[in-house]
Amino acid sequence: MHYTEDPLMDAARHEHRLLLERVGTTTTLFGGETSLFAAACSAGDWMDPTQYHDYAHHEGFDQHMHDVQQKIHAGTEDAAPGEDDRPDQEA
Protein backbone atom coordinates (compact mmCIF):
# COMPACT_ATOMS: atom_id res chain seq x y z
CA MET A 1 0.00 0.00 0.00
CA HIS A 2 1.33 3.44 -0.93
CA TYR A 3 2.07 5.68 2.03
CA THR A 4 -0.50 8.25 0.90
CA GLU A 5 -3.27 5.66 1.33
CA ASP A 6 -2.01 4.11 4.59
CA PRO A 7 -4.07 5.13 7.65
CA LEU A 8 -1.07 4.52 9.94
CA MET A 9 0.77 7.27 8.03
CA ASP A 10 -1.76 10.05 8.75
CA ALA A 11 0.34 11.70 11.47
CA ALA A 12 3.63 11.08 9.62
CA ARG A 13 2.34 12.78 6.46
CA HIS A 14 1.80 15.98 8.45
CA GLU A 15 5.22 15.72 10.09
CA HIS A 16 7.19 14.85 6.93
CA ARG A 17 6.91 17.40 4.13
CA LEU A 18 9.06 17.88 1.05
CA LEU A 19 10.97 21.16 1.28
CA LEU A 20 12.63 22.60 -1.83
CA GLU A 21 15.27 25.31 -1.78
CA ARG A 22 16.29 27.09 -4.95
CA VAL A 23 20.06 26.69 -5.24
CA GLY A 24 20.79 27.67 -8.81
CA THR A 25 19.71 27.79 -12.42
CA THR A 26 20.54 26.01 -15.61
CA THR A 27 20.10 26.90 -19.25
CA THR A 28 17.65 24.85 -21.26
CA LEU A 29 18.28 23.55 -24.75
CA PHE A 30 16.40 26.53 -26.17
CA GLY A 31 18.32 29.11 -24.14
CA GLY A 32 15.85 29.71 -21.31
CA GLU A 33 16.76 29.49 -17.65
CA THR A 34 15.19 27.01 -15.28
CA SER A 35 15.63 26.74 -11.52
CA LEU A 36 17.46 23.95 -9.74
CA PHE A 37 16.56 22.87 -6.21
CA ALA A 38 18.00 20.99 -3.25
CA ALA A 39 15.49 19.01 -1.20
CA ALA A 40 14.92 18.05 2.43
CA CYS A 41 12.27 16.59 4.70
CA SER A 42 10.63 18.95 7.19
CA ALA A 43 11.14 16.33 9.93
CA GLY A 44 14.90 16.69 9.43
CA ASP A 45 15.66 13.03 8.74
CA TRP A 46 16.30 13.17 4.95
CA MET A 47 17.95 15.55 2.53
CA ASP A 48 19.28 15.54 -1.00
CA PRO A 49 21.64 18.43 -1.75
CA THR A 50 21.92 17.44 -5.42
CA GLN A 51 20.77 20.21 -7.73
CA TYR A 52 17.74 18.92 -9.63
CA HIS A 53 14.58 20.30 -11.12
CA ASP A 54 11.87 20.27 -8.46
CA TYR A 55 10.01 17.24 -9.86
CA ALA A 56 13.19 15.11 -9.85
CA HIS A 57 13.31 15.16 -6.04
CA HIS A 58 9.91 13.52 -5.70
CA GLU A 59 11.32 10.02 -6.34
CA GLY A 60 13.87 10.36 -3.54
CA PHE A 61 11.27 11.77 -1.14
CA ASP A 62 8.88 8.96 -2.07
CA GLN A 63 11.57 6.42 -1.15
CA HIS A 64 12.17 8.25 2.15
CA MET A 65 8.46 8.10 2.97
CA HIS A 66 8.41 4.39 2.13
CA ASP A 67 11.20 3.93 4.69
CA VAL A 68 9.20 5.92 7.26
CA GLN A 69 6.19 3.72 6.53
CA GLN A 70 8.26 0.57 7.08
CA LYS A 71 9.48 1.90 10.46
CA ILE A 72 5.94 2.76 11.56
CA HIS A 73 4.64 -0.68 10.62
CA ALA A 74 7.59 -2.40 12.32
CA GLY A 75 6.93 -0.39 15.49
CA THR A 76 3.24 -1.30 15.37
CA GLU A 77 4.03 -4.99 14.99
CA ASP A 78 6.49 -4.85 17.89
CA ALA A 79 3.98 -3.08 20.14
CA ALA A 80 1.01 -5.34 19.32
CA PRO A 81 0.85 -8.42 21.53
CA GLY A 82 0.59 -11.70 19.67
CA GLU A 83 -1.45 -14.71 20.63
CA ASP A 84 1.55 -16.26 22.40
CA ASP A 85 2.25 -13.10 24.43
CA ARG A 86 -0.80 -13.31 26.69
CA PRO A 87 0.21 -12.99 30.35
CA ASP A 88 -2.30 -15.61 31.47
CA GLN A 89 -0.46 -18.22 29.37
CA GLU A 90 3.00 -17.61 30.82
CA ALA A 91 4.70 -20.67 32.29
C-alpha atoms as one frame of an Amber mdcrd trajectory, in Angstrom:
protein
   0.000   0.000   0.000   1.332   3.438  -0.927   2.070   5.680   2.035  -0.504
   8.251   0.898  -3.274   5.659   1.332  -2.008   4.108   4.588  -4.070   5.135
   7.653  -1.067   4.523   9.944   0.770   7.269   8.034  -1.761  10.054   8.751
   0.345  11.697  11.465   3.628  11.079   9.623   2.341  12.783   6.458   1.798
  15.983   8.454   5.220  15.720  10.088   7.189  14.848   6.930   6.905  17.399
   4.130   9.058  17.876   1.050  10.967  21.158   1.275  12.628  22.597  -1.835
  15.266  25.311  -1.777  16.289  27.091  -4.952  20.062  26.690  -5.240  20.792
  27.674  -8.814  19.707  27.789 -12.417  20.540  26.005 -15.612  20.100  26.899
 -19.251  17.647  24.853 -21.259  18.276  23.547 -24.750  16.400  26.534 -26.168
  18.322  29.114 -24.141  15.851  29.713 -21.314  16.759  29.491 -17.655  15.190
  27.012 -15.276  15.628  26.742 -11.520  17.458  23.947  -9.735  16.561  22.867
  -6.215  18.003  20.993  -3.248  15.486  19.012  -1.199  14.919  18.053   2.425
  12.265  16.594   4.700  10.629  18.954   7.194  11.145  16.330   9.930  14.903
  16.687   9.433  15.658  13.030   8.742  16.305  13.168   4.954  17.947  15.552
   2.534  19.280  15.545  -0.996  21.643  18.434  -1.754  21.918  17.436  -5.418
  20.770  20.209  -7.729  17.740  18.925  -9.626  14.581  20.299 -11.125  11.866
  20.271  -8.465  10.014  17.245  -9.859  13.187  15.112  -9.853  13.308  15.163
  -6.036   9.913  13.517  -5.700  11.317  10.024  -6.343  13.872  10.357  -3.536
  11.273  11.769  -1.144   8.877   8.964  -2.069  11.570   6.415  -1.147  12.172
   8.247   2.148   8.456   8.103   2.975   8.414   4.392   2.130  11.202   3.929
   4.694   9.196   5.924   7.259   6.186   3.721   6.528   8.260   0.571   7.084
   9.481   1.895  10.463   5.941   2.762  11.558   4.644  -0.682  10.618   7.588
  -2.396  12.325   6.927  -0.387  15.494   3.235  -1.301  15.372   4.026  -4.989
  14.988   6.491  -4.855  17.894   3.976  -3.082  20.139   1.013  -5.337  19.321
   0.854  -8.424  21.530   0.595 -11.701  19.667  -1.446 -14.714  20.632   1.548
 -16.258  22.400   2.249 -13.103  24.434  -0.798 -13.313  26.689   0.205 -12.987
  30.348  -2.304 -15.615  31.468  -0.457 -18.224  29.370   2.996 -17.613  30.821
   4.700 -20.672  32.290
